[in-house]
Each structure stands twice: as structure tokens, then as C-alpha cells.
Coordinates of C-alpha atoms in Angstrom, one line a residue:
X146 CA 1.1 23.8 12.0
X147 CA 1.7 25.7 15.2
X148 CA 2.5 22.3 16.8
X149 CA 5.1 21.6 14.0
X150 CA 2.9 18.8 12.5
X151 CA 2.5 18.0 8.9
X152 CA -0.9 19.2 7.7
X153 CA -2.7 18.4 4.4
X154 CA -6.2 18.3 3.0
X155 CA -7.9 16.4 0.1
X156 CA -10.7 18.5 -1.4
X157 CA -13.0 16.1 -3.3
X158 CA -15.3 16.7 -6.2
X159 CA -17.9 14.0 -7.0
X160 CA -18.7 13.0 -10.5
X161 CA -22.4 14.0 -11.2
X162 CA -23.2 13.3 -7.6
X163 CA -27.0 14.0 -7.5
X164 CA -27.5 12.0 -10.7
X165 CA -25.8 8.9 -9.4
X166 CA -27.8 8.2 -6.3
X167 CA -29.1 4.6 -6.6
X168 CA -32.7 4.4 -5.6
X169 CA -32.5 0.9 -4.1
X170 CA -29.4 1.8 -2.0
X171 CA -31.1 5.0 -0.8
X172 CA -34.2 3.1 0.3
X173 CA -32.1 0.7 2.2
X174 CA -30.3 3.6 3.9
X175 CA -33.7 5.2 4.8
X176 CA -34.7 1.9 6.4
X177 CA -31.5 1.9 8.4
X178 CA -32.2 5.4 9.7
X179 CA -35.6 4.2 11.0
X180 CA -38.0 5.4 8.2
X181 CA -40.6 2.7 7.7
X182 CA -44.2 1.8 6.9
X183 CA -46.2 4.7 5.3
X184 CA -43.3 7.1 5.3
X185 CA -41.0 4.6 3.5
X186 CA -43.8 3.9 1.0
X187 CA -44.1 7.6 0.3
X188 CA -40.4 7.9 -0.4
X189 CA -40.6 4.8 -2.7
X190 CA -43.5 6.4 -4.5
X191 CA -41.6 9.7 -4.8
X192 CA -38.5 8.1 -6.3
X193 CA -40.0 5.3 -8.3
X194 CA -42.1 5.2 -11.5
X195 CA -40.3 8.1 -13.1
X196 CA -39.5 7.9 -16.8
X197 CA -37.5 10.0 -19.2
X198 CA -36.7 10.1 -22.9
X199 CA -34.5 12.3 -25.2
X200 CA -36.0 14.5 -27.9
X201 CA -34.0 16.1 -30.7
X202 CA -35.6 19.1 -32.4
X203 CA -33.8 20.5 -35.4
X204 CA -36.5 22.9 -36.8
X205 CA -38.0 20.4 -39.2
X206 CA -41.0 18.6 -37.6
X207 CA -40.7 15.6 -39.9
X208 CA -37.1 15.0 -38.9
X209 CA -37.4 15.3 -35.2
X210 CA -36.1 12.3 -33.2
X211 CA -37.5 10.9 -30.0
X212 CA -36.1 8.0 -28.0
X213 CA -38.1 5.3 -26.2
X214 CA -39.2 5.9 -22.6
X215 CA -36.7 4.6 -20.0
X216 CA -37.2 4.1 -16.3
X217 CA -35.1 6.3 -14.1
X218 CA -33.3 4.1 -11.6
X219 CA -30.7 6.7 -10.4
X220 CA -30.6 10.3 -9.3
X221 CA -32.6 12.4 -6.8
X222 CA -35.4 14.5 -8.4
X223 CA -33.9 17.9 -9.2
X224 CA -35.2 21.3 -8.0
X225 CA -36.7 20.3 -4.6
X226 CA -35.5 20.9 -1.0
X227 CA -35.4 17.1 -0.6
X228 CA -32.6 16.8 -3.2
X229 CA -29.6 17.8 -0.9
X230 CA -31.3 16.0 2.1
X231 CA -31.5 12.7 0.2
X232 CA -27.9 13.0 -0.9
X233 CA -26.7 13.7 2.7
X234 CA -28.6 10.7 3.9
X235 CA -26.9 8.7 1.2
X236 CA -23.4 9.6 2.3
X237 CA -24.0 10.3 5.9
X238 CA -22.0 7.3 7.2
X239 CA -18.9 8.3 5.3
X240 CA -17.2 10.5 8.0
X241 CA -17.4 7.6 10.5
X242 CA -15.5 5.4 8.0
X243 CA -12.8 8.0 7.3
X244 CA -12.4 9.5 10.8
X245 CA -10.1 6.8 12.2
X246 CA -7.0 8.5 10.8
X247 CA -8.4 11.7 9.4
X248 CA -11.0 14.4 9.9
X249 CA -13.7 14.9 7.2
X250 CA -16.2 17.6 6.6
X251 CA -19.2 17.1 4.4
X252 CA -21.4 20.0 3.1
X253 CA -23.8 18.7 0.4
X254 CA -21.5 17.5 -2.4
X255 CA -18.3 19.2 -1.0
X256 CA -16.2 16.6 0.9
X257 CA -12.9 17.7 2.5
X258 CA -10.5 15.4 4.4
X259 CA -7.7 16.8 6.6
X260 CA -4.7 14.9 7.9
X261 CA -2.1 15.7 10.5
X262 CA 1.0 13.8 11.7
X263 CA 4.5 14.5 12.9
X264 CA 6.1 11.8 10.8
X265 CA 6.1 12.1 7.0
X266 CA 6.1 8.3 6.5
X267 CA 3.0 7.8 8.5
X268 CA 1.4 10.9 7.2
X269 CA 1.8 9.6 3.6
X270 CA 0.6 6.1 4.7
X271 CA -2.6 7.5 6.3
X272 CA -3.4 9.6 3.3
X273 CA -3.0 6.5 1.0
X274 CA -5.2 4.3 3.2
X275 CA -8.0 6.9 3.6
X276 CA -8.0 7.7 -0.1
X277 CA -8.3 4.0 -1.0
X278 CA -11.0 3.5 1.6
X279 CA -12.9 6.6 0.2
X280 CA -12.8 5.3 -3.4
X281 CA -13.8 1.8 -2.5
X282 CA -16.8 3.1 -0.5
X283 CA -17.8 5.4 -3.3
X284 CA -17.6 2.6 -5.8
X285 CA -19.7 0.3 -3.6
X286 CA -22.4 3.1 -3.5
X287 CA -22.2 3.7 -7.2
X288 CA -20.5 7.1 -6.8
X289 CA -17.1 8.2 -8.1
X290 CA -14.6 11.0 -7.7
X291 CA -13.9 13.5 -10.5
X292 CA -10.1 13.1 -10.3
X293 CA -9.5 16.1 -12.6
X294 CA -11.2 18.4 -10.0
X295 CA -10.2 16.7 -6.8
X296 CA -7.0 18.1 -5.4
X297 CA -4.6 17.9 -2.5
X298 CA -3.2 21.0 -0.7
X299 CA -0.3 20.7 1.7
X300 CA -0.6 23.4 4.3
X301 CA 2.7 25.0 5.5
X302 CA 4.2 28.1 6.9
X303 CA 6.2 30.4 4.6
X304 CA 9.5 29.1 6.0
X305 CA 8.7 25.4 5.6
X306 CA 9.1 23.5 2.3
X307 CA 5.9 22.1 0.8
X308 CA 5.5 18.4 0.4
X309 CA 4.4 17.0 -3.0
X310 CA 2.7 13.6 -2.7
X311 CA 1.4 11.2 -5.3
X312 CA -2.2 10.4 -4.3
X313 CA -4.1 8.1 -6.5
X314 CA -6.4 5.1 -6.9
X315 CA -6.4 2.6 -9.8
X316 CA -3.8 4.6 -11.7
X317 CA -5.9 7.8 -11.4
X318 CA -4.1 10.6 -9.6
X319 CA -5.3 13.8 -8.1
X320 CA -3.5 17.2 -8.5
X321 CA -1.2 18.8 -5.9
X322 CA -2.3 22.4 -5.7
X323 CA -1.2 25.5 -3.9
X324 CA -4.8 26.7 -3.4
X325 CA -8.3 25.5 -3.5
X326 CA -11.9 26.8 -3.3
X327 CA -13.8 25.5 -0.3
X328 CA -17.4 26.6 0.3
X329 CA -16.8 29.8 -1.6
X330 CA -13.5 30.7 0.1
X331 CA -10.3 30.4 -1.8
X332 CA -7.6 29.0 0.6
X333 CA -4.0 28.7 -0.2
X334 CA -1.3 26.5 1.2
X335 CA 0.0 29.2 3.6
X336 CA -3.5 30.1 4.8
X337 CA -3.3 33.7 3.7
X338 CA -6.0 35.6 1.9
X339 CA -4.0 36.6 -1.2
X340 CA -5.7 34.3 -3.7
X341 CA -9.2 35.0 -2.3
X342 CA -8.6 38.8 -2.4
X343 CA -7.2 38.6 -6.0
X344 CA -10.4 36.7 -7.1
X345 CA -12.6 39.3 -5.4
X346 CA -10.8 42.2 -6.9
X347 CA -11.4 40.7 -10.4
X348 CA -15.1 40.3 -9.7
X349 CA -15.4 43.7 -8.2
X350 CA -13.6 45.3 -11.1
X351 CA -16.0 43.8 -13.6
X352 CA -19.0 44.9 -11.5
X353 CA -17.6 48.5 -11.2
X354 CA -17.0 48.6 -15.0
X355 CA -20.6 47.6 -15.7
X356 CA -22.0 50.2 -13.2
X357 CA -19.8 53.0 -14.6
X358 CA -21.0 52.2 -18.2
X359 CA -24.7 51.6 -17.3

């Protein structure tokens, strides 16, 4: 913005990210990163031969319902330190695909993509190309965006007019927002702390009320 460039960011939310990791695709990616032989067999054993079923208990033992066992073919096992590691290995190549005309940051399931350009036409075109590429890559890897929680923020100075863009894929569009939450920090489109401070004040007020009445 100091260089009078257009600046915007797409802040992505993945739909049930950890639950959608395909085991076969993950194993192929582990092979690509050089994991082989006994180490690969250990991963295959860790991910494979897991089964689940659904049980419905309603207080009456005679009317409880239990489904048949089904093999788990997707998802990284929950509750272990390997869970985020497996997911990062699963999407690790994504920044290289997107970084030709944008800059992306990945932290676990939080994906943000920033764009800069001096010309609005090319700025809009780059966003459209990257967003399409992102969705096609996610689809090929059996992941998908949560369009209701993914949003675009156009960063600007207080004196400049904000730009509203229609960003979508397959007739699904994301929201243009004036602020977003990124890694625990609420950022607004003018890069001030107003929204973040307002949120903290509300939380602190609740905490102070609880302490006073304890």
C-alpha cells in the first residue's frame, strides 16, 4: 500500500480438513518425500486397518442401534502430534503451485493468499486464476473449501476506496469482508487494531465480571 499498489488477501477455511485426508494419496506423498521401506510400512500400518461404526444409545438397552463396521479410508488419526504433521505433508506442495502470481502462507489448516498489483484489471485476473487453481488442486486431493467461512479482504488506506470483487468457483462465491481472523489476530482492511481491541475488551469484560462475582 505504501507503494500505491492494490493489495488483497483470501483467507481460506477448509471443509473438515483433517477428516478428508485420503490415505492412498498421503502414502504417495510420503514416498515422494523420500519415506520408504520400513518407515513407509510403519506409516501404512498406522493409517490402515482402522474401522469405525456408529452406536445410538437412547436409554433403553433393547432399542439401541449399532451400525456395521466400516473401514476408515480417509482422515488422519485424531489426538496425536502426527495429525498436523501429516496434514502439512499432504498440502506442502500447494504454495509452490500458487506462488507464481501470489504469496501464500500455510499454518496447519489456515491458508492465506495475498495479492498485489498496480493495475486493477490484472489484479482481478490474478485472483481469479489463483482461486481457480486452488480449488482444482484441492478437488484433485479430495479436499474442498468452506465457501461460507472463506473470505476476501481488500486492504486499503483510509483515504482510498475499497474494491469489491466477485471471487468464486463453480457458482460458489466467497464473502468480501472488512476484517478477518488470522492466527488469532483480528485484522481489518485498514490494518488498524480497532476490531482486535474491541474483541479483547469483550472477552476481558466477561472475565472481570466472573472474577468480581466469584
